[in-house]
Structures are given as structure tokens and as C-alpha cells.
Coordinates of C-alpha atoms and ligand atoms in Angstrom, one line a residue:
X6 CA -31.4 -16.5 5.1
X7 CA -31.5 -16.4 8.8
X8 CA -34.3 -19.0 9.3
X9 CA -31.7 -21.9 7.8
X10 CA -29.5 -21.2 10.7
X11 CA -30.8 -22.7 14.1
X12 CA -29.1 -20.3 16.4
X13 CA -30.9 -17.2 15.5
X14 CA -34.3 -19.3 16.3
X15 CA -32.9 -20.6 20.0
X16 CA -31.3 -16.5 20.0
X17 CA -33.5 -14.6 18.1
X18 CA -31.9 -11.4 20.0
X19 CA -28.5 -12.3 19.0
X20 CA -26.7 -9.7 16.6
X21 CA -23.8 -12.1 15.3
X22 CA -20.6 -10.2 13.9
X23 CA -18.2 -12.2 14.6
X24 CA -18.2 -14.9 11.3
X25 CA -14.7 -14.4 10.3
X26 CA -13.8 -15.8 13.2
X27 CA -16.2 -18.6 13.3
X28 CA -19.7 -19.1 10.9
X29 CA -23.0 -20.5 12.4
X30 CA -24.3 -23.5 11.1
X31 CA -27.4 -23.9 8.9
X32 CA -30.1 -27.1 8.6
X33 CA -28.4 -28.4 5.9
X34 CA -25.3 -28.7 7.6
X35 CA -26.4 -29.9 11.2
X36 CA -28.8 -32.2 9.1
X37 CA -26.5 -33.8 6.8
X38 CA -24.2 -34.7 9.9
X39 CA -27.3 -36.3 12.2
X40 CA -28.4 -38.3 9.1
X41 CA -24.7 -39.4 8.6
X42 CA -24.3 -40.1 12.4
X43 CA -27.9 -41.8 12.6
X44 CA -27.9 -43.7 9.4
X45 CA -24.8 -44.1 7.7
X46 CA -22.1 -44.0 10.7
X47 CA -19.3 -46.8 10.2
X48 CA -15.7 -46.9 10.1
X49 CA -14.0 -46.1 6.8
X50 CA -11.3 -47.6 4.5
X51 CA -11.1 -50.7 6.8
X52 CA -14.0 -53.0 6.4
X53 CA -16.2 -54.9 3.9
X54 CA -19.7 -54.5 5.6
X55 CA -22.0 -52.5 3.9
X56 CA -22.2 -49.3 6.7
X57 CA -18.6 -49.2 6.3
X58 CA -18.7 -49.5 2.6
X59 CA -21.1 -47.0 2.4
X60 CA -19.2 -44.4 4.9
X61 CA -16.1 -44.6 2.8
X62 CA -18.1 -43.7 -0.1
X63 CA -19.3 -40.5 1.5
X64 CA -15.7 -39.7 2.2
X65 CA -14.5 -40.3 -0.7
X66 CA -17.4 -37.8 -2.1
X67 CA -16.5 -35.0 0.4
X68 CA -13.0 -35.1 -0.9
X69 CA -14.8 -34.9 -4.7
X70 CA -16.5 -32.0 -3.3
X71 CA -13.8 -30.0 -2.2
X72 CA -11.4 -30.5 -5.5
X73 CA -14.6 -29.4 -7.3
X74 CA -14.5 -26.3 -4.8
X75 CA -11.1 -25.4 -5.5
X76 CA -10.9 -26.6 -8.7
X77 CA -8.2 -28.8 -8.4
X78 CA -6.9 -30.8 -11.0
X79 CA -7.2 -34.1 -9.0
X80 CA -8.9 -35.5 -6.0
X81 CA -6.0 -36.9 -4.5
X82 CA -4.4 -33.2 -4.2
X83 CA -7.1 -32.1 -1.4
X84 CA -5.8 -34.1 2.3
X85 CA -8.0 -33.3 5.0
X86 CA -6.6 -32.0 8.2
X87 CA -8.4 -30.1 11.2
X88 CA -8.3 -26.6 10.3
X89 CA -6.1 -24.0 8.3
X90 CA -3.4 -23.9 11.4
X91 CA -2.8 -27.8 11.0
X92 CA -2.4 -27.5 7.2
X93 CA 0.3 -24.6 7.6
X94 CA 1.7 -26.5 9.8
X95 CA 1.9 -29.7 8.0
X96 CA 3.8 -28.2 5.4
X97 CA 6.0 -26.5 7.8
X98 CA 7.1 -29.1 9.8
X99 CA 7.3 -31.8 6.3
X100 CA 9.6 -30.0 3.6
X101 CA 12.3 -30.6 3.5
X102 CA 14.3 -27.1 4.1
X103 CA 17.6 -27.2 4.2
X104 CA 20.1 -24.5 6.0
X105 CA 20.2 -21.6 4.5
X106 CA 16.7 -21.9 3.1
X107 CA 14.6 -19.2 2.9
X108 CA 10.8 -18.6 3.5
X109 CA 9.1 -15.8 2.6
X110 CA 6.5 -14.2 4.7
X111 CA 4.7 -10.6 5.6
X112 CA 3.8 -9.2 8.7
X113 CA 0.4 -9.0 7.6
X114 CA 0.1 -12.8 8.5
X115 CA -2.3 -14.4 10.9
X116 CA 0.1 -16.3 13.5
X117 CA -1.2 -19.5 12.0
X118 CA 1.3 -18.6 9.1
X119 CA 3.8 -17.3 10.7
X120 CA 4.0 -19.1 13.9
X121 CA 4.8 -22.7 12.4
X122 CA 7.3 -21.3 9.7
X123 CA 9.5 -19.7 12.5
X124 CA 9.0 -22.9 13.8
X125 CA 10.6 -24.8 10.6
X126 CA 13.2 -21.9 11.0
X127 CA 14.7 -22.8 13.5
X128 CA 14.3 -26.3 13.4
X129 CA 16.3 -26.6 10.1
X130 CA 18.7 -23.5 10.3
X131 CA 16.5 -22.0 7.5
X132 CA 16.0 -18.0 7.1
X133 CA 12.7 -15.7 7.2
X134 CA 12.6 -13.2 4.8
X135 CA 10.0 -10.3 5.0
X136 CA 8.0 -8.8 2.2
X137 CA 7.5 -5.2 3.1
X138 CA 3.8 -3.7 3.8
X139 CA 2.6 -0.8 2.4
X140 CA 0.9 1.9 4.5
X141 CA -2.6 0.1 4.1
X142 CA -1.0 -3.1 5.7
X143 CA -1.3 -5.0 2.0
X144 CA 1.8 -6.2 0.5
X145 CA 4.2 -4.1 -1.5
X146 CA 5.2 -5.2 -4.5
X147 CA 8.7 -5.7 -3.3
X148 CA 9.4 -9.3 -3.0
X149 CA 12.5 -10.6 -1.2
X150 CA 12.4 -13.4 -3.7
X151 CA 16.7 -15.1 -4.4
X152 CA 17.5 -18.5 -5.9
X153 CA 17.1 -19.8 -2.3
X154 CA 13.6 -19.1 -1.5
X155 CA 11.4 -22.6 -1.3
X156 CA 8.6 -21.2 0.2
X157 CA 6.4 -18.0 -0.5
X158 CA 3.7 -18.0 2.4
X159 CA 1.0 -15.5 2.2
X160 CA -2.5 -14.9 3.6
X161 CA -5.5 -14.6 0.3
X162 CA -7.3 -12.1 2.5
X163 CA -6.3 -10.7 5.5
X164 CA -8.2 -11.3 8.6
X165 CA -7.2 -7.9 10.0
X166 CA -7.9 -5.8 6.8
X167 CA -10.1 -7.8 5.0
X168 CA -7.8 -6.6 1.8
X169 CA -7.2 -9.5 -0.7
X170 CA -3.5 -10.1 -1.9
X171 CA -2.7 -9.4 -5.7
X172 CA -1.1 -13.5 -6.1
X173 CA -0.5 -12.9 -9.7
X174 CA 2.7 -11.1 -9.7
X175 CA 3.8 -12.9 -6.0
X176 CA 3.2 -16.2 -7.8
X177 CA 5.1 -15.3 -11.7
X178 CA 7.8 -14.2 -9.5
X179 CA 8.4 -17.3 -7.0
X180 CA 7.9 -19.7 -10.3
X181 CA 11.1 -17.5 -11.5
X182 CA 13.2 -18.4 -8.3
X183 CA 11.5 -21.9 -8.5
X184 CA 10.1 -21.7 -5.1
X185 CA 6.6 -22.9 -4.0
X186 CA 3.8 -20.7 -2.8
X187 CA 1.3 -21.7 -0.1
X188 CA -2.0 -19.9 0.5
X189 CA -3.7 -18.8 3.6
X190 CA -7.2 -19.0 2.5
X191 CA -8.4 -19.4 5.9
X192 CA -11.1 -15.9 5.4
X193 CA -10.7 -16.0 1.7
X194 CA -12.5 -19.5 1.4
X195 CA -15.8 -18.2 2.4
X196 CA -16.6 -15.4 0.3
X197 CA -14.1 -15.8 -3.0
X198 CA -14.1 -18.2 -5.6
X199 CA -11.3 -20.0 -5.4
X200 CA -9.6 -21.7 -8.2
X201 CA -6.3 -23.1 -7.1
X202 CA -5.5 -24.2 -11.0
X203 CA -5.7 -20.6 -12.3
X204 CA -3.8 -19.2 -9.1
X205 CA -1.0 -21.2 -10.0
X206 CA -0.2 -21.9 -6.6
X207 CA 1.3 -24.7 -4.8
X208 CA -0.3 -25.2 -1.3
X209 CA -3.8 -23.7 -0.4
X210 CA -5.4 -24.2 3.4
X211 CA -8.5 -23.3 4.5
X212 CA -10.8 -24.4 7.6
X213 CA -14.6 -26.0 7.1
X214 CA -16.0 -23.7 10.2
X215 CA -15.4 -20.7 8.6
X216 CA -17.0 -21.8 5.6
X217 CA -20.2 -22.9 7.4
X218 CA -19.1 -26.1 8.3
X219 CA -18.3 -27.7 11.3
X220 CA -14.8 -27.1 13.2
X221 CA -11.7 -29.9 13.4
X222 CA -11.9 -29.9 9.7
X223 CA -10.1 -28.1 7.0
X224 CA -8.1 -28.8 4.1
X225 CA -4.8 -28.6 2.4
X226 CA -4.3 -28.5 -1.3
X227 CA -1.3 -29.9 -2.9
X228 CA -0.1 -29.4 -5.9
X229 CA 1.0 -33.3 -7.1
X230 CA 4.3 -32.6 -7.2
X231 CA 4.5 -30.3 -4.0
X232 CA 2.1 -32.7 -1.9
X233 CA 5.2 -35.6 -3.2
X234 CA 7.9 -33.1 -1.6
X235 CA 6.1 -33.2 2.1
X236 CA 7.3 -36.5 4.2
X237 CA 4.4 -37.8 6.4
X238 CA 4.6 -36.5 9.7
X239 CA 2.6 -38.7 11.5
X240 CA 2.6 -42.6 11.4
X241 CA -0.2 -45.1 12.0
X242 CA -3.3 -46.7 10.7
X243 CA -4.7 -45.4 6.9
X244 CA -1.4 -44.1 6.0
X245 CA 0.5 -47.2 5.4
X246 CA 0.7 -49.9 2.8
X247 CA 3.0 -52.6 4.3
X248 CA 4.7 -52.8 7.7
X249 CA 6.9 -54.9 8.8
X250 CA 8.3 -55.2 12.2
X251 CA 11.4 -52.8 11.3
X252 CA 9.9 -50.7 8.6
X253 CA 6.9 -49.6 6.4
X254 CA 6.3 -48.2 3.0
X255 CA 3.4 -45.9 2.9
X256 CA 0.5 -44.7 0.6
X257 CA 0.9 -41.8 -1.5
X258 CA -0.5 -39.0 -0.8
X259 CA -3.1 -37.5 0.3
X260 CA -3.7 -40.8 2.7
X261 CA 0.0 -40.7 3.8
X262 CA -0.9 -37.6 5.3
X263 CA -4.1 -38.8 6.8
X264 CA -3.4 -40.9 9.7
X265 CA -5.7 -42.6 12.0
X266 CA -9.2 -42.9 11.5
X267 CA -10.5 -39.6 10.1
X268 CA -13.2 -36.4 10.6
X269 CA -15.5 -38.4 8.8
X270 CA -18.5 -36.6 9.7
X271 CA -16.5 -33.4 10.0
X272 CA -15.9 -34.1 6.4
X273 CA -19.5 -34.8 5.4
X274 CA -20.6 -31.8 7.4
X275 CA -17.8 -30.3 5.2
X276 CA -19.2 -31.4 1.7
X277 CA -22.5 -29.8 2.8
X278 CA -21.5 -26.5 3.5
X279 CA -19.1 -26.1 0.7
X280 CA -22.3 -26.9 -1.4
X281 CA -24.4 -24.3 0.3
X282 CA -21.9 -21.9 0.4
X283 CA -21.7 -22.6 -3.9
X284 CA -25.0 -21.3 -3.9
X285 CA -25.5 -18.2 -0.8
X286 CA -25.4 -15.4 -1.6
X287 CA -23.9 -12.0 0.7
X288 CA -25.9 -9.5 1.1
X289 CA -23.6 -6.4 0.3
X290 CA -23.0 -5.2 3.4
X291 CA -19.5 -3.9 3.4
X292 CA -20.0 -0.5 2.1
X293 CA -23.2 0.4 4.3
X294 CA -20.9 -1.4 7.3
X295 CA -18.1 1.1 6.4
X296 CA -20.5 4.3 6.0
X297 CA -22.1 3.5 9.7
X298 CA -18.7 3.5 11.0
X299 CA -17.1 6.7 9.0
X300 CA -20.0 8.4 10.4
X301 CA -18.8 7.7 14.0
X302 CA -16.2 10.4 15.5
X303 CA -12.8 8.6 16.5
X304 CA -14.1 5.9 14.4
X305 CA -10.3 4.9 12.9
X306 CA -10.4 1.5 10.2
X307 CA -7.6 -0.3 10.2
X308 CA -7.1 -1.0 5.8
X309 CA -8.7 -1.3 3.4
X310 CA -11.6 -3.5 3.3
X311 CA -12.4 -5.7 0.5
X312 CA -14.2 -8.8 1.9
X313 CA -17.3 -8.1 4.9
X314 CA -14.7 -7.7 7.5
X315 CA -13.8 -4.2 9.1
X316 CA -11.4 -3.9 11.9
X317 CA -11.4 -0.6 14.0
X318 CA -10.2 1.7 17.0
X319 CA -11.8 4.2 18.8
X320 CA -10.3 6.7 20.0
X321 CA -10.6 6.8 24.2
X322 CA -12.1 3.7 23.6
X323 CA -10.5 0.1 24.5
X324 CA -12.2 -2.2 22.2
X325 CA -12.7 -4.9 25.2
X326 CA -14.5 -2.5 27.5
X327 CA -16.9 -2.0 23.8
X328 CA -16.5 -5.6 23.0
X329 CA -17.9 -6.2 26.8
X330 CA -20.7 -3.6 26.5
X331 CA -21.8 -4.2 23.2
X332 CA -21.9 -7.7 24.7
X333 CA -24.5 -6.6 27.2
X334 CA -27.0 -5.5 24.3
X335 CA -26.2 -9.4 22.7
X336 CA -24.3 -7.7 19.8
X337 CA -21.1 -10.5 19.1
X338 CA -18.5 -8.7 17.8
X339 CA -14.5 -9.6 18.0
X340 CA -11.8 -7.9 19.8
X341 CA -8.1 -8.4 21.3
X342 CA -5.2 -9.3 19.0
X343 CA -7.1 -10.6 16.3
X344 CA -4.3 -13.5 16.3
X345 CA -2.2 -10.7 14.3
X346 CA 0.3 -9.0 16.9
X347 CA 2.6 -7.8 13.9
X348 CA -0.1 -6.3 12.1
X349 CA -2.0 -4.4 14.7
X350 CA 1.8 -3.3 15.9
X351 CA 2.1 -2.0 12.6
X352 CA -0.4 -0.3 12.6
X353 CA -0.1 1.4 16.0
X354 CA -2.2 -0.6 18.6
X355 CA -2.4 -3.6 21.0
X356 CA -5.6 -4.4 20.4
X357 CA -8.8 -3.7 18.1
X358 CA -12.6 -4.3 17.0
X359 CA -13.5 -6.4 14.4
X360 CA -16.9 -6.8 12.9
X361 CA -17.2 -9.4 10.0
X362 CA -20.8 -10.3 8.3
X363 CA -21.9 -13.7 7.3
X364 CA -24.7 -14.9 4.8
X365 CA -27.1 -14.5 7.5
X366 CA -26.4 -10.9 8.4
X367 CA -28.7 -8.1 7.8
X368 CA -28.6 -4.2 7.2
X369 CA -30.8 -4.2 10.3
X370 CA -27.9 -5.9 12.1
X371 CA -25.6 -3.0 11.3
X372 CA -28.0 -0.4 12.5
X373 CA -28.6 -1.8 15.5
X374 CA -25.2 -2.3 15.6
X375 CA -24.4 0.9 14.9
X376 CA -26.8 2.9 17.4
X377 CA -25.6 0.6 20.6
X378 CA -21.9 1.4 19.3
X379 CA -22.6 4.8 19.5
X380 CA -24.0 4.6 22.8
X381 CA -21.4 2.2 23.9
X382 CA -19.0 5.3 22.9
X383 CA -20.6 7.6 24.8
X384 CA -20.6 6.1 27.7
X385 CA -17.3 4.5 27.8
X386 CA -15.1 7.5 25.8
X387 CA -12.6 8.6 28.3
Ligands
PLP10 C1 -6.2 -15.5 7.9 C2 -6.3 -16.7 8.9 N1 -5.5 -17.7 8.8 C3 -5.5 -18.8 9.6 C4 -6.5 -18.9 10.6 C5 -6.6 -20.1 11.5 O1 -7.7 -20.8 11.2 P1 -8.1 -22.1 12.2 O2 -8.1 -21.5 13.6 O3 -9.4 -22.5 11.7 O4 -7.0 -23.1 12.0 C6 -7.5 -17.9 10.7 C7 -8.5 -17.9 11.8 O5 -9.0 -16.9 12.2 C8 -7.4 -16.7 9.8 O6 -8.2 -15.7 9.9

């Protein structure tokens, strides 16, 4: 798998970690975007020339190819945007809360769903209610659901634990209170098969550059009806249907959400990789990942690991002196915050490790992870 992915030819040393953070590329991908650019390139939407005929047509097909990723019910439920964190925060900053709302969050949440909803909070007067964490940082089965709650927002897999949320129960619950429930699927995306219809859900985002694509592309599902709740936060060209000098009516959505012209290569990039991704398959690499480490003394995992993504402390060990070392022997891993202050403050620490594994990850990766780490430890262990 390795040989579809051009950086591992230009860095054939390179021991790459680090894909929950960020995926490489393969040909496909890079390809599809250079013939696009090369051949194809033209505006969208606006014109009647043939290029931009044609470019609107490949659009329209990467939208296709994500409702056929997620299953949704209808094209017109998928609006692009430029990553999970502008999704989150396009629902955020569009319902319509009222005071006294409440949203429903964890701790276990990556700051992109957590910072825009305290956002909305205190925007609109409305409330944050918490659902508790078990020790394991995964949800508890507690939900501080009441007939106020409009919106349950919870990450599909964490990016800290790599444990994947039990939505079943969460979702049969909110539908009781009749509140919506939006999906953090930002890690999930890549390595679950996602089907938004049998969820149930209401709101699902995830970003293209996790998934193999390319970044400053990502995608929120609607529901119909929830997408019709959100008003457009952004005004211009694409969005609109007729303006007049004092007002305009708009397009329904998704384009309403859509304006300006758009990541069209982004989103044929996007189509690409969602394809490839269809069809890759992981190694299994978790549980070998997770017996290197338990072999290590001081080794401490944070969770309980269900995706390839294992987050870690060592103990006399501050994960950006290893990060920095491990560095040294080209071995990319992830450390600092994570982008999850609550969690690793649950859990006891400032900062962490993470290693996550991609489609083109080896066991010969972990090994050689696994012998520098240990080297790494000895030297740096205080
Ligand atoms: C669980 C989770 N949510 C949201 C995000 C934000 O994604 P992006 O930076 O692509 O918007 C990430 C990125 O690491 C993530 O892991």
C-alpha cells in the first residue's frame, strides 16, 4: 500500500504515525486533482461554456459521492464546508437557540465541538449541559437529556481514546426530548462505515484530509429538516436566488450554505479518496500497536482503544522531549494537548503521545517504532 502514496517514495525513511491527525495522499488522489486542474478547471454553477459545464458536473458528482458514503437519503443533505471545525461551527452559530436552551456535550470532545457551542452559549443565553465520563473517558450512559435540550453533540470516536460512542441509546433518547443530535465524525470517518440513515442522527461532520483527501474540505450532513432549521450564515454569490437592492431570497439548502465560489478541486480530490478509502483496507495493527506498548515499563494508555489510535504517557517522560527524539530517528508521532484539554485533564495530564496508523502503515513501522521508543525512554527517563 505504501507505493500509492508519493511521500514514502520522496521519504522512504519516514515512519508516519501521526494519520489521525492528518492522512498522506495517494496517486489517485494527487492525480485526480492535477487532471481536474489541467483539464477540466473552470468555474462552476455560473457559466454556459463547456469547461464550466463540465466542472459543475464533477461537483455535482463529488456531492453524489459523499451521500453515497454516508448513505444519506438525498444529495442535497451533504453541504460542503472546509473541514469538521467549520461544520460544527456552522450549526453552532445558525440554529436558532433560544435562552434557556440547552446543548448537550461531554468532556471527551475535541475543542472543535466544544469550543463553537460555548460559543452559541453565550451568544444566545443558552445552557451547556455535561454528560458524565466513565473512568475509561467514554460516555456514561447518564444523559442530561430535559424537554429543553435542542442539541446533543457528541464525538463517533474519540481522538484521544480512539473508543467509539454507543449512538444508539444517546440518539432513542434525544428523539424522546425531541432534540437533534450532531456527530463528530472527524476520526470516525476514516476507518468506520458510516451510515447516517441507520444512526438516526441529525448532523454528521467530518474533514476530507483525514480521510485521504486533501485539506479545506469537509462536509456537513443535514438531515432535510434539520439542514431547513440552520439560517445561512454567510451571504454572497451561489447562495442566492434573487436580490434586490434591499433584500434577497436564497436557495435552499445545501447551496444557501455554500457561498462564494467553492473547493471545487478540494471536492474532486474529495470524491477520489472517499472512493479509495471504500475499497483500502487496515492492516490490523491496533492490537500488535497495543502489545509493543504494554510491553514498555511506565508505558500508561490513556482508554480504551478501538480504532488504530493509542494515546499514552510515560512515566518520567514528557511526551515532547520523546515526540522531539523520536523525531530525530524520522519516526512522526503526535504529542501536546491533542486539541482535548478536558480530556487529558481528566485523565490526569497536560500533555500526551499519540500514535495513530493509516492504510499505509506497517507492523515493521511499529517495531521500529517501538525499539527507538524504548531507546528514547532510556535516555530521556528522569
Ligand atoms: C474528533 C475530532 N473532531 C474534530 C477535529 C477537527 O478537524 P479539522 O481540524 O479537520 O476541522 C479533529 C481533528 O483532529 C478531531 O480529531
Amino acid at each position: 500500500m505504501k507505493e500509492q502514496f508519493p511521500i514514502f517514495r520522496y521519504h522512504p525513511e519516514l515512519t508516519y504515525l501521526d494519520s489521525a491527525a492528518t492522512a498522506h495522499k495517494p496517486d489517485c488522489v494527487i492525480d485526480a486533482m492535477t487532471h481536474f486542474l489541467q483539464r477540466d478547471y473552470a468555474t462552476v454553477h455560473r457559466a454556459a461554456y463547456r469547461s464550466s459545464v463540465r466542472a459543475t458536473e464533477l461537483y455535482h458528482a463529488a456531492r453524489e459521492g459523499v451521500r453515497h458514503f454516508l448513505n444519506a437519503s438525498h444529495v442535497d443533505e451533504i453541504v460542503f464546508t472546509r473541514g469538521t471545525t467549520d461544520a460544527i461551527n456552522l450549526v453552532a452559530r445558525a440554529f436558532p437557540f433560544q435562552p434557556g436552551d440547552e446543548i448537550v456535550l461531554s468532556q471527551l470532545e475535541h475543542h472543535a465541538n466544544l469550543v463553537p457551542w460555548q460559543m452559541a452559549a453565550r451568544e444566545r443565553g443558552a445552557v451547556l449541559k455535561w454528560i458524565p465520563l466513565q473512568a475509561n473517558g467514554s460516555l456514561s450512559s447518564e444523559l442530561p437529556l430535559s424537554p429543553r435540550t435542542k442539541i446533543v453533540a457528541v464525538t463517533h470516536c474519540s481522538n484521544v481514546t480512539g473508543a467509539i460512542a454507543s449512538l444508539a441509546p444517546l440518539v432513542q433518547t434525544a428523539r424522546h426530548v425531541g432534540a437533534l443530535v450532531l456527530v463528530d465524525g472527524a476520526q470516525a470517518a476514516a476507518h468506520l462505515s458510516v451510515d447516517v440513515q441507520a444512526l438516526g442522527i441529525d448532523f454528521y461532520a467530518f474533514s476530507g484530509h483525514k480521510c485521504y483527501g486533501p485539506t479545506g474540505i469537509g462536509i456537513l450532513y443535514g438531515k432535510k429538516e434539520a439542514l431547513h432549521r440552520l439560517s445561512p450564515l454567510q451571504g454572497g454569490g451561489d447562495m442566492v436566488d434573487r436580490v434586490f437592492p434591499e433584500k434577497s431570497t436564497y436557495q435552499p439548502p445545501p447551496l444557501c450554505f455554500e457561498a462564494g465560489t467553492p473547493n471545487l478541486i478540494g471536492a474532486v480530490g474529495l470524491k477520489v479518496a472517499l472512493e479509495f478509502l471504500q475499497t483500502a483496507v487496515y492492516p490490523p495493527l491496533l492490537i500488535p500497536a497495543l502489545a509493543l506498548l504494554h510491553q514498555i515499563p511506565g508505558v500508561r494508555i490513556l482508554g480504551t482503544p478501538e480504532i488504530p489510535l493509542i494515546t499514552f504517557s510515560i512515566e518520567g517522560v514528557h511526551p515532547l522531549d520523546l515526540a522531539g527524539f523520536l523525531d530525530s530517528h524520522q519516526i512522526a508521532i503526535r504529542t501536546g494537548t491533542l486539541c482535548a484539554q478536558p480530556l487529558l485533564r481528566f485523565f490526569g495530564c497536560e500533555h500526551a503521545a499519540r500514535i495513530s496508523m493509516g492504510v499505509y502503515n506497517t507492523e515493521e513501522d511499529l517495531d521500529r517504532f517501538a525499539k527507538i521508543l524504548r531507546e528514547g525512554i532510556r535516555i530521556l527517563q528522569r
